Coordinates of C-alpha atoms (C1' of nucleotides) in Angstrom, one line a residue:
Chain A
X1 CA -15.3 13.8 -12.5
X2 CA -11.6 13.3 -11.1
X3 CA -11.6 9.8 -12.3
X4 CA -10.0 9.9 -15.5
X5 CA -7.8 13.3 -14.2
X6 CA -4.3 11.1 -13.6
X7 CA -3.4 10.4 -17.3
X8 CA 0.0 8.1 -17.0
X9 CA 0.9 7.1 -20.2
X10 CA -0.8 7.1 -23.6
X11 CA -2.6 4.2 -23.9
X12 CA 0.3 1.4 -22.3
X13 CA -1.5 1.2 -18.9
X14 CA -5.4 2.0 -19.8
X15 CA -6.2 -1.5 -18.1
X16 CA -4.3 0.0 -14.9
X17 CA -6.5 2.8 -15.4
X18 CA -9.6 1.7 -15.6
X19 CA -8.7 -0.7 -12.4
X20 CA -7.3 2.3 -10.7
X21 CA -10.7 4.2 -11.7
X22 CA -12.7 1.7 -10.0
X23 CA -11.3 1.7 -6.8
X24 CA -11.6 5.2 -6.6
X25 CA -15.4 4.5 -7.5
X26 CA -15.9 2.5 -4.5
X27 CA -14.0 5.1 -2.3
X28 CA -15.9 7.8 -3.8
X29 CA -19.0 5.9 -3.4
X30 CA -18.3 5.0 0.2
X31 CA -17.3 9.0 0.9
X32 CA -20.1 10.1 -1.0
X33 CA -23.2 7.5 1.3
X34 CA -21.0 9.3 4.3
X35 CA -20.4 5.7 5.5
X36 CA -18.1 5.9 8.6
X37 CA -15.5 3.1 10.0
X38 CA -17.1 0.4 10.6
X39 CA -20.5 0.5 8.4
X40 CA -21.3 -2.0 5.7
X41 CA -20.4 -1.5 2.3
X42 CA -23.3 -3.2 -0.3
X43 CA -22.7 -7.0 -0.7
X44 CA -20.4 -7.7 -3.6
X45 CA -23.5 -8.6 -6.0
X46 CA -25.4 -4.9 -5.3
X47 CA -21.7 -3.8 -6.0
X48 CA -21.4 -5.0 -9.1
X49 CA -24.4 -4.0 -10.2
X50 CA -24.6 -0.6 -9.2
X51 CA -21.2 0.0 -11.2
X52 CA -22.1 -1.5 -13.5
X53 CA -19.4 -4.5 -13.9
X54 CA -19.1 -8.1 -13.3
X55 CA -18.9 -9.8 -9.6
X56 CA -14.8 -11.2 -10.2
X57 CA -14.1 -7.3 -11.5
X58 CA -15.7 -6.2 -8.2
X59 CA -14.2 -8.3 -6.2
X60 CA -10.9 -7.8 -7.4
X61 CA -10.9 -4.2 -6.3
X62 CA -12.5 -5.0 -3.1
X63 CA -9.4 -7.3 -2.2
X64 CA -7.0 -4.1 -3.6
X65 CA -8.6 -2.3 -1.0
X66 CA -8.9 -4.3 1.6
X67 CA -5.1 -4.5 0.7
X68 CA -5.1 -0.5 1.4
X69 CA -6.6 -1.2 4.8
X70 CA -9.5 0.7 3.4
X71 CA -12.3 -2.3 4.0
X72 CA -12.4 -5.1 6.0
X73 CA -14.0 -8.2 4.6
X74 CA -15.5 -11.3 6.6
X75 CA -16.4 -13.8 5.0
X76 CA -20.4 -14.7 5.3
X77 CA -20.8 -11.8 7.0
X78 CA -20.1 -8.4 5.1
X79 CA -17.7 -5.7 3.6
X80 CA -16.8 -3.0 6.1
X81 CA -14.9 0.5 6.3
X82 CA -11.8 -0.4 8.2
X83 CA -9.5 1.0 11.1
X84 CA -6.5 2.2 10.6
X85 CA -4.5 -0.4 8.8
X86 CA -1.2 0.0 7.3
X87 CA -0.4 -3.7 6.6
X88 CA -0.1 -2.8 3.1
X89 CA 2.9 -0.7 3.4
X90 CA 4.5 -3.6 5.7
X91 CA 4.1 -6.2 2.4
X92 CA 4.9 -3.8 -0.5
X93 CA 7.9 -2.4 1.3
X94 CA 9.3 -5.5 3.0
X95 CA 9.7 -6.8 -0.4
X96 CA 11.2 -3.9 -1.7
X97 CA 13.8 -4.5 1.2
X98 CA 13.9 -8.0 0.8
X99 CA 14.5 -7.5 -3.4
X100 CA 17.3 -4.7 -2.4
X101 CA 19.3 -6.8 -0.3
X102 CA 20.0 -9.3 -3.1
X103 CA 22.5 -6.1 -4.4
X104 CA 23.5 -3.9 -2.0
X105 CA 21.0 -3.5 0.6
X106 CA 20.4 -0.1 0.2
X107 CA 16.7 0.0 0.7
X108 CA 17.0 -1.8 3.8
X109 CA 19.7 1.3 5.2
X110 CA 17.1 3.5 3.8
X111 CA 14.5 2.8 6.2
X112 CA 16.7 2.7 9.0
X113 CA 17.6 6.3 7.6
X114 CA 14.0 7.2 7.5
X115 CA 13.3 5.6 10.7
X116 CA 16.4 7.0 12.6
X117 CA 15.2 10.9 11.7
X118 CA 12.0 10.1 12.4
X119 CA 12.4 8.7 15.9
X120 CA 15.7 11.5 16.7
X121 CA 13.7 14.5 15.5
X122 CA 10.3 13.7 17.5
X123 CA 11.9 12.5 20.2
X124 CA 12.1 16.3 21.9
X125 CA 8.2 16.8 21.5
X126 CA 7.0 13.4 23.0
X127 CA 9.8 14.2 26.3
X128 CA 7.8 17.5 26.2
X129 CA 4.7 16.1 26.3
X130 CA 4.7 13.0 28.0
X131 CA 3.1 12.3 31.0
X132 CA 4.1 10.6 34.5
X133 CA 2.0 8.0 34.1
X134 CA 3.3 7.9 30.0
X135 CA 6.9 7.4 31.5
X136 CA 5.8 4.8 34.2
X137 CA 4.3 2.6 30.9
X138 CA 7.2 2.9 29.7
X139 CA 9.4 1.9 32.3
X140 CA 7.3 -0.9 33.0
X141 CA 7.9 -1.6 29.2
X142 CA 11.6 -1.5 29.9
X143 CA 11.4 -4.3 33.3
X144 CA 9.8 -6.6 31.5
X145 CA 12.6 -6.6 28.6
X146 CA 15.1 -6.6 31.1
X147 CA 13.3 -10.0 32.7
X148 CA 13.5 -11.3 29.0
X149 CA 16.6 -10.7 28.5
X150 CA 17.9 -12.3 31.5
X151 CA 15.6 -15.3 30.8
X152 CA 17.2 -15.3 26.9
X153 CA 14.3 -14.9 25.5
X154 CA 13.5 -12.4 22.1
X155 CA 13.0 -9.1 22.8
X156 CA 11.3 -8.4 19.8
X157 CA 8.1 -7.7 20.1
X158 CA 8.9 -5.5 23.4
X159 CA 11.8 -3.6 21.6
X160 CA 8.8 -2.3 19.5
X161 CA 6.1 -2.1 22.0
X162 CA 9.4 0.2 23.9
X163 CA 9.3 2.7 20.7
X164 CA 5.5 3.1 20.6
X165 CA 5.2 4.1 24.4
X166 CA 8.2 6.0 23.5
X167 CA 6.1 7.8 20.5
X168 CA 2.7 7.6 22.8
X169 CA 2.8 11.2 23.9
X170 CA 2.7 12.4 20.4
X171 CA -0.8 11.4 20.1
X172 CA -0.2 10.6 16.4
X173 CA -1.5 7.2 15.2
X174 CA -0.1 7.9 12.0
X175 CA 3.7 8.0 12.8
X176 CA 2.7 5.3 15.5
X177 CA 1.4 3.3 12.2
X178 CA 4.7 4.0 10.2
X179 CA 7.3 3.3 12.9
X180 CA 5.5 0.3 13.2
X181 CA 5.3 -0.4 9.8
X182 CA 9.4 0.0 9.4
X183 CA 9.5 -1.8 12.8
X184 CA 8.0 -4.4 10.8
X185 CA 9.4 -4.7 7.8
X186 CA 13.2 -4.3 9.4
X187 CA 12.4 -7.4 11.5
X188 CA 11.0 -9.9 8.2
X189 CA 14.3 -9.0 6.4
X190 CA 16.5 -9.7 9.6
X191 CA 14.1 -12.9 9.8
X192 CA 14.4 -13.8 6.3
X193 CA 18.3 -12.9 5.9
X194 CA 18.7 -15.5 9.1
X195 CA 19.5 -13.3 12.1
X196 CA 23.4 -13.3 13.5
X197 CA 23.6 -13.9 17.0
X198 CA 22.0 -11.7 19.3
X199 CA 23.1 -10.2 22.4
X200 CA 20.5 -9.9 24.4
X201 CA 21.9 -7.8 27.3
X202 CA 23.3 -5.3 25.4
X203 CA 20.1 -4.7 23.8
X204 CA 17.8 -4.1 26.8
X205 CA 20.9 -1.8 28.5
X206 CA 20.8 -0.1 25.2
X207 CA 17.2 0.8 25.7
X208 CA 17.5 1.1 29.4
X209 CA 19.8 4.2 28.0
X210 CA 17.7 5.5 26.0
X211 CA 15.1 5.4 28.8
X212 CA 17.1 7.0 31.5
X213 CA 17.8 10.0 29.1
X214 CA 13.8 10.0 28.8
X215 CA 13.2 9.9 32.0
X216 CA 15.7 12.8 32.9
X217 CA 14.2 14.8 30.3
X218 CA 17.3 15.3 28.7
X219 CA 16.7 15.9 24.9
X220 CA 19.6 16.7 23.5
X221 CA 21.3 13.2 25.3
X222 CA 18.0 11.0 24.1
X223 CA 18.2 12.1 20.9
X224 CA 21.5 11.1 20.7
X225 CA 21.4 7.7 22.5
X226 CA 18.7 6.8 20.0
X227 CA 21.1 8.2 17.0
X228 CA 23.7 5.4 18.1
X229 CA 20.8 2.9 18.9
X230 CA 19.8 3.0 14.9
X231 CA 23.8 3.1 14.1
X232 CA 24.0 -0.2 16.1
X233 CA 21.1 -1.4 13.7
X234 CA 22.6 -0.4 10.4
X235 CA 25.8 -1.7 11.4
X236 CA 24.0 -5.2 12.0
X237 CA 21.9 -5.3 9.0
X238 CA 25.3 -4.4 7.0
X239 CA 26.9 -7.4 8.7
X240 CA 24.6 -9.6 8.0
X241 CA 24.0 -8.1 4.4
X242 CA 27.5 -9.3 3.7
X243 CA 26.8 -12.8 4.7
Chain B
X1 CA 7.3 -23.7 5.3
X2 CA 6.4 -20.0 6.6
X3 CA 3.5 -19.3 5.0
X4 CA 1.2 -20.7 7.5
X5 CA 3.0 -19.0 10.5
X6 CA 1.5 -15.8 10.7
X7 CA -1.7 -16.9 12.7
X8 CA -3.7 -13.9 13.5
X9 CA -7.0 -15.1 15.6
X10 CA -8.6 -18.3 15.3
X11 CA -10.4 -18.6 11.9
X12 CA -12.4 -15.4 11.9
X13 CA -10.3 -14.0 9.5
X14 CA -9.2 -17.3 7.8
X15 CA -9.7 -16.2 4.2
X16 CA -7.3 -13.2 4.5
X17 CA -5.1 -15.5 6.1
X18 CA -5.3 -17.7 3.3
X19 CA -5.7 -14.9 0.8
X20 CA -2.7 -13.0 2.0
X21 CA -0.5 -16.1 2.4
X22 CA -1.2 -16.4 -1.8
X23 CA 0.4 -12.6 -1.8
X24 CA 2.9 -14.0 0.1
X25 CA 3.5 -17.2 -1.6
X26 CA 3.9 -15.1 -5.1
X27 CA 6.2 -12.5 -3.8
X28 CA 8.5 -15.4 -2.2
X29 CA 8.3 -17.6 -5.6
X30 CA 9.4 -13.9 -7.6
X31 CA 12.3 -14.2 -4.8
X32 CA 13.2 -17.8 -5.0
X33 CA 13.5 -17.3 -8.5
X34 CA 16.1 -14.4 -8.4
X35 CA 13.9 -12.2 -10.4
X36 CA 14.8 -8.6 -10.4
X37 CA 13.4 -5.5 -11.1
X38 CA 11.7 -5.9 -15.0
X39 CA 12.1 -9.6 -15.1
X40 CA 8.8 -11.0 -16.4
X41 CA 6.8 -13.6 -13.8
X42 CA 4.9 -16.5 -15.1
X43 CA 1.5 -16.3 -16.8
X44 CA -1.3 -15.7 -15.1
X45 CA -2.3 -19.7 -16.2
X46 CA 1.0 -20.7 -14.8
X47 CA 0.7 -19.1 -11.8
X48 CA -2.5 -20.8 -11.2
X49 CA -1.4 -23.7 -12.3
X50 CA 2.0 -23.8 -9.6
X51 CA 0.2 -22.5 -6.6
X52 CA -2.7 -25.0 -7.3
X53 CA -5.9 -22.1 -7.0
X54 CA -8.2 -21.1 -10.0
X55 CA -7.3 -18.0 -12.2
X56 CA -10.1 -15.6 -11.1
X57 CA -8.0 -16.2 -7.3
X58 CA -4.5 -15.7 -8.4
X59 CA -5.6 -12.5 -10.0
X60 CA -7.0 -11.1 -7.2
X61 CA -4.0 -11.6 -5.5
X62 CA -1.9 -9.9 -8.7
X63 CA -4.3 -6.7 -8.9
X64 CA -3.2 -6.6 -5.0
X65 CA 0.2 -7.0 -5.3
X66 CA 0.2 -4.7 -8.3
X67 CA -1.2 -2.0 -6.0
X68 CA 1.2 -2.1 -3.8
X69 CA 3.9 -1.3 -6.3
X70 CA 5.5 -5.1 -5.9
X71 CA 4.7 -6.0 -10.0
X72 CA 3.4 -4.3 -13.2
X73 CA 0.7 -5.8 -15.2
X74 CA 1.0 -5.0 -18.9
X75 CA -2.6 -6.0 -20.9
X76 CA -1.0 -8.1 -23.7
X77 CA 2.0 -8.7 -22.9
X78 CA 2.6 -10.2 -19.3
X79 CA 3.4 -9.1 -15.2
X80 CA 7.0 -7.7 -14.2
X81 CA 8.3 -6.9 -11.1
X82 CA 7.7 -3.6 -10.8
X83 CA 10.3 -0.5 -9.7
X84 CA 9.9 1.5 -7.0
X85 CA 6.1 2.5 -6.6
X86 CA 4.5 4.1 -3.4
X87 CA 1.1 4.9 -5.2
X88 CA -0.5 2.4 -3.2
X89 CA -0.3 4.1 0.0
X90 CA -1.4 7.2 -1.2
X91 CA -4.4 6.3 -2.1
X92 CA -4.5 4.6 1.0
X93 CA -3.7 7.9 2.8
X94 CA -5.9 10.0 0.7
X95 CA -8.6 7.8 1.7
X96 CA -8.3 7.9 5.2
X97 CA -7.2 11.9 5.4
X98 CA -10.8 12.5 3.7
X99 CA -12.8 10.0 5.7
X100 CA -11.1 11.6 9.0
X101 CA -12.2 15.2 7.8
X102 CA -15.7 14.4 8.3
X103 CA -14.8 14.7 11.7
X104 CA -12.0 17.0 12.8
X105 CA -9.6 16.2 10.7
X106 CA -7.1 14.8 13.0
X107 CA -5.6 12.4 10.4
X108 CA -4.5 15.2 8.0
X109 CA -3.6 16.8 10.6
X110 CA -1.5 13.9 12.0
X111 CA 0.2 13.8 8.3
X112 CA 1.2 17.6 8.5
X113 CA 3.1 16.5 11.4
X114 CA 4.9 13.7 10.3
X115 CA 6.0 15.7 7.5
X116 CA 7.0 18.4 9.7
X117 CA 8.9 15.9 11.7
X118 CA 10.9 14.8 8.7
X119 CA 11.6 17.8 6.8
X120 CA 12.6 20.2 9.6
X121 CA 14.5 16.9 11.3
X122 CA 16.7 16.1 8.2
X123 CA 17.5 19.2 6.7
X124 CA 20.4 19.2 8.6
X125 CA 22.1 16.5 7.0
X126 CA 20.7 17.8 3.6
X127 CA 22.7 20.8 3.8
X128 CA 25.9 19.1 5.2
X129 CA 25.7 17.0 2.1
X130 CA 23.8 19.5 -1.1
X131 CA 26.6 20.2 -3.2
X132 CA 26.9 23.1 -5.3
X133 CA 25.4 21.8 -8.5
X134 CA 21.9 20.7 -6.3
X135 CA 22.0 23.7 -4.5
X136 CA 21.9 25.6 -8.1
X137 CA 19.3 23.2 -9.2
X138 CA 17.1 24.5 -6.5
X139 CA 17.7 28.0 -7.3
X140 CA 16.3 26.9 -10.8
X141 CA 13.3 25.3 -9.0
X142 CA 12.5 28.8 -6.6
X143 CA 13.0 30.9 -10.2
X144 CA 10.6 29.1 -11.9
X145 CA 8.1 29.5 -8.7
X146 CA 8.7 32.9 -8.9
X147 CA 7.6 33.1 -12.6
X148 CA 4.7 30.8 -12.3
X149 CA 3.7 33.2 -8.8
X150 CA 3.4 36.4 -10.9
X151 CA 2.0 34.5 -13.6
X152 CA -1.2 33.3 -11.8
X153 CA -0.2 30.1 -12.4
X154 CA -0.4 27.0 -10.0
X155 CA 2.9 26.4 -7.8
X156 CA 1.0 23.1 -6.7
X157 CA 3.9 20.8 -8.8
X158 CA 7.0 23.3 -8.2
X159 CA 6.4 23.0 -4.5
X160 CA 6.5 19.1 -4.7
X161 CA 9.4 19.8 -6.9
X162 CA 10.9 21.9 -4.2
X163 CA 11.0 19.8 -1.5
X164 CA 12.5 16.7 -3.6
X165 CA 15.1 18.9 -4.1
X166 CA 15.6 19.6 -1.1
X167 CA 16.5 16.3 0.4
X168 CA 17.8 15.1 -2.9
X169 CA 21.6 14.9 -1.2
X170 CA 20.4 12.7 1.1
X171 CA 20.1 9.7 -1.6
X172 CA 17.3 8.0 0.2
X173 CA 14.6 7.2 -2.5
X174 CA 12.3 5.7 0.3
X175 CA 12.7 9.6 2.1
X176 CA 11.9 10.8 -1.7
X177 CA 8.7 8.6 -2.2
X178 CA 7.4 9.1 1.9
X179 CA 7.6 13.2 1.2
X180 CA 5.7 12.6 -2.2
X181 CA 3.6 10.5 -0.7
X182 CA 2.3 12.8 2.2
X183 CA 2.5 15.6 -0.8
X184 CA 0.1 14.3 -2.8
X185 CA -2.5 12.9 0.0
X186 CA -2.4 16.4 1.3
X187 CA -3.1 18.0 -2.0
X188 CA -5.9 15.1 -2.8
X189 CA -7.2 16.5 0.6
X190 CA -7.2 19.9 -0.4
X191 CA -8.5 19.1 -3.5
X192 CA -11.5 17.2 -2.6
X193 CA -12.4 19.8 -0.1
X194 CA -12.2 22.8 -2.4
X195 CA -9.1 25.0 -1.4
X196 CA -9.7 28.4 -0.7
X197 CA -8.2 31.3 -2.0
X198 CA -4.3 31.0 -2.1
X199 CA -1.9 33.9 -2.0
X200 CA 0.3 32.9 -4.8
X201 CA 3.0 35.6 -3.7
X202 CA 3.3 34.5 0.3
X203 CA 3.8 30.8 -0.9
X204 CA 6.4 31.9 -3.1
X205 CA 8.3 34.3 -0.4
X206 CA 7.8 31.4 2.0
X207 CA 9.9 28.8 -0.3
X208 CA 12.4 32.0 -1.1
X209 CA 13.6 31.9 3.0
X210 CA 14.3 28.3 3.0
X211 CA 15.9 28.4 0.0
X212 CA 18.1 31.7 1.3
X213 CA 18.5 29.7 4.8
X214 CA 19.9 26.6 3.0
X215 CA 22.1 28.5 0.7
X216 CA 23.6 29.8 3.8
X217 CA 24.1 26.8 5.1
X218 CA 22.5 27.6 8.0
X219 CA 20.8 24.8 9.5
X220 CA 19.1 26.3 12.7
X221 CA 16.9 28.9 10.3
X222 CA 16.2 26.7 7.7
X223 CA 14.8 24.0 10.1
X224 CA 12.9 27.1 11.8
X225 CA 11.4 28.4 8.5
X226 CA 10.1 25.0 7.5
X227 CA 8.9 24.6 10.9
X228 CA 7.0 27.7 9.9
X229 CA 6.1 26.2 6.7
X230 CA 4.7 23.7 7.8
X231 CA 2.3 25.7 10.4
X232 CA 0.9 27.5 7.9
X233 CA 0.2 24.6 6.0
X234 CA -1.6 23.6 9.3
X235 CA -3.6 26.4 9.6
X236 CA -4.6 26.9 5.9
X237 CA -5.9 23.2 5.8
X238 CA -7.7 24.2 9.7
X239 CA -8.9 27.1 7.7
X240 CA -10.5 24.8 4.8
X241 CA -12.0 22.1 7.2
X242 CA -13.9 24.1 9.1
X243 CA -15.4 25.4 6.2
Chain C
dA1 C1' 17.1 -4.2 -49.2
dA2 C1' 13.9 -1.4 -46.6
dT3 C1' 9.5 -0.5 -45.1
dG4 C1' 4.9 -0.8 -43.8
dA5 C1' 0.4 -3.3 -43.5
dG6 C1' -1.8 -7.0 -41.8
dA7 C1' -2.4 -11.8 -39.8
dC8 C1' -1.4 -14.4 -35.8
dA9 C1' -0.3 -16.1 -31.3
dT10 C1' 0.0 -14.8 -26.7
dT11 C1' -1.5 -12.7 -22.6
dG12 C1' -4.3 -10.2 -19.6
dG13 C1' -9.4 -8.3 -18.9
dA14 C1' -14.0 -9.2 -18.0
dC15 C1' -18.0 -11.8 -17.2
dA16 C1' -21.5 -15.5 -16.2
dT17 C1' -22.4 -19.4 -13.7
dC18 C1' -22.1 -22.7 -10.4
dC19 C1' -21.1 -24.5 -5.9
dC20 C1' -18.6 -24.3 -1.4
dA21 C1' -17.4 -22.1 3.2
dT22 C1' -18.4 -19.2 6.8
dC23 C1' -20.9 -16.1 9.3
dT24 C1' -24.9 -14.2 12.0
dC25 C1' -29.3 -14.6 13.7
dC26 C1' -33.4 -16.7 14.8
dT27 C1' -35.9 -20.5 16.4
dG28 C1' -37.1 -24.3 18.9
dT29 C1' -36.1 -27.3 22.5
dA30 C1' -34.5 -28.7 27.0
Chain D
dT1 C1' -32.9 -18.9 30.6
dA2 C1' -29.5 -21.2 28.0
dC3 C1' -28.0 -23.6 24.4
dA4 C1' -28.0 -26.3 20.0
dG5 C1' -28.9 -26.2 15.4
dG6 C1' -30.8 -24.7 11.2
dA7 C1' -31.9 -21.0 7.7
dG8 C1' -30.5 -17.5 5.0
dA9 C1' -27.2 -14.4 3.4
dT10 C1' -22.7 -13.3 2.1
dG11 C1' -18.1 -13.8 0.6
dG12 C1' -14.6 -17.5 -1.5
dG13 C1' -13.4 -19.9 -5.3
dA14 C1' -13.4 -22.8 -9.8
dT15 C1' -14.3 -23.1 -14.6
dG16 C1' -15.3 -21.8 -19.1
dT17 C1' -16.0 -18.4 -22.6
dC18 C1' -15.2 -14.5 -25.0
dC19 C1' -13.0 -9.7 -25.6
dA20 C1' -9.0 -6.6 -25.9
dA21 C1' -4.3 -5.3 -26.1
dT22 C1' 0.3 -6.2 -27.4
dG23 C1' 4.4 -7.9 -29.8
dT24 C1' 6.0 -10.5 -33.5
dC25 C1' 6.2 -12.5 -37.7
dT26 C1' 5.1 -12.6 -42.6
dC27 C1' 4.7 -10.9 -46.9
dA28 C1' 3.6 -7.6 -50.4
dT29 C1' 5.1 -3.2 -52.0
dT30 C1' 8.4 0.0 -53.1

DNA sequence: AATGAGACATTGGACATCCCATCTCCTGTA
DNA sequence: TACAGGAGATGGGATGTCCAATGTCTCATT
């Protein structure tokens, strides 16, 4: 079959391979039983059995794929085909941010980069498409960071919750999953670089902005409010970068 | 310290809590320690000996974090921290874009889009930054196309190759491994569905415009034709999944 | 002195076994 | 009917043993 198809290297990573090769098994053999999200995959022990390798090696893929958001595992209960999960990516790149910082940050700009032509290019098509009731969310979104901000406290979590609904229209769980995911990982290297000071006001009228442009169905001026919303961002990770 | 700060839900899921907070105590130790890309880490005896958990359980949480591209794992010889490596998510991807085919395909689909968004969104700036000696370089791409087109040949790797090209100017690996990424989940897809017949010359003439758009620096038509691109993409893949 | 074959230590890979922790579901009791 | 608690199943984890791959070092050969 495909298994063996993705030759790396001469013989260096055959380990990796064969690892690799039994993932894919499991995928296949979840594919294959047309198991559906949420069904139960066999218990570890049929598992092991049925391909023919020890419980620990199992189990060791299992926790790479539950990794991969491909399963979900609960303890005394059973292995299952999981949702949408893009945790992994969070992890892996956080770390790669957190690893780039130590020189010169770059990975970190990246992802704003990334995240900046995302949310700029697809900004157009979700004004297009969104709805009244869409646009009320999202207002509503944008009070209660304004009440935050004026009670000084973080606006973190509704900053991001402000560029789902903003993305909602779209109907596109995957970008929804990656802005989240750079969401994410932009906030554990502020976190974990000690975050400057904050100023709480200008954030919520930067999104209030943003909003207005929205609401007016203005394109051109919302993707360009959002333009100087990520070059606010970059120039605070680059400040704090520098320590 | 911050390991046990990420609460999740009460102690339903308290063994990923405990088994991600391993991940997360390796990654921060490979940090602490100032390691850099191709340093060795400990042994996997060492490791289990520090963090105070059996061997079996530390390399569980090593085959994870080598998925997700944080280390390398060399049989013999010992774990590295690993460069840049995004092959976790596609296999993540992959997995998810066949699963959703079973039922409309809305996830591939979503992925088109994405990639859409990205492409046709930054090519701008591409342009504005290509110099002569990348555009030239793509030139050599689009001829060797060509060739392979009349040959019979697959253009399956010289599109990929294409399209790094293309946004090579911007300097943004992360952009580099996304594209690839989505590239190679969409041709897994294909693969595993069995592609239909493909016009060999079309593809070619299609990659031909953009290149002749992007040589003329202009920024409007080349965003247009990979719009373009990137709706026959969507149909051919509409095509295929209806089957 | 240069080279190559082979022994050796180190390190990861795999497995078997044993016991613990947690979950769901069923049963019995109030 | 509602609730408490136990039974059984399942994943979590530790330990020990052996296998396999790798790099290095040694030593004989040239």
């Amino acid at each position: 079959m495909s298994i063996e198809s993705q030759v790396v290297s001469p013989a260096r990573f055959s380990a990796q391979i064969r690892s690799h090769a039994l993932q894919t098994r499991i995928m296949d053999l979840i594919l294959e039983q047309g198991l559906d999200v949420g069904d139960a995959l066999p218990t570890e022990s049929e598992l092991a059995a049925v391909l023919g390798v020890g419980r620990n090696t199992v189990r060791e893929s299992l926790k790479v794929l539950q990794a991969l958001g491909v399963i979900e595992i609960r303890h005394g209960f059973g292995m299952f085909v999981a949702p949408n999960n893009f945790s992994a990516l969070t992890d892996g790149l956080a770390f790669r941010g957190r690893l780039s910082l130590r020189h010169r940050g770059e990975e970190a700009m990246e992802l704003i980069d990334v995240r900046q032509a995302l949310e700029s290019g697809l900004i157009g098509s979700a004004i297009d498409l969104m709805t009244e009731e869409q646009l009320g969310d999202l207002r509503g979104t944008m009070e209660l960071m304004e009440a935050a901000a004026q009670a000084g406290k973080p606006l973190a979590e509704l900053d991001a919750e402000f560029h789902r609904k903003l993305y909602a229209p779209l109907n596109n769980e995957l970008l929804i999953n990656l802005m989240d995911v750079f969401w994410k990982v932009y906030r554990q290297i502020h976190r974990a670089l000690g975050s400057g000071p904050v100023d709480l006001g200008e954030q919520a009228r930067v999104h209030w902005e943003i909003y207005q442009a929205v609401a007016d169905k203005d394109k051109t001026l919302a993707s360009e409010r959002l333009q100087r919303h990520f070059d606010g961002i970059r120039l605070k990770l680059k400040d704090v970068a520098a320590r």
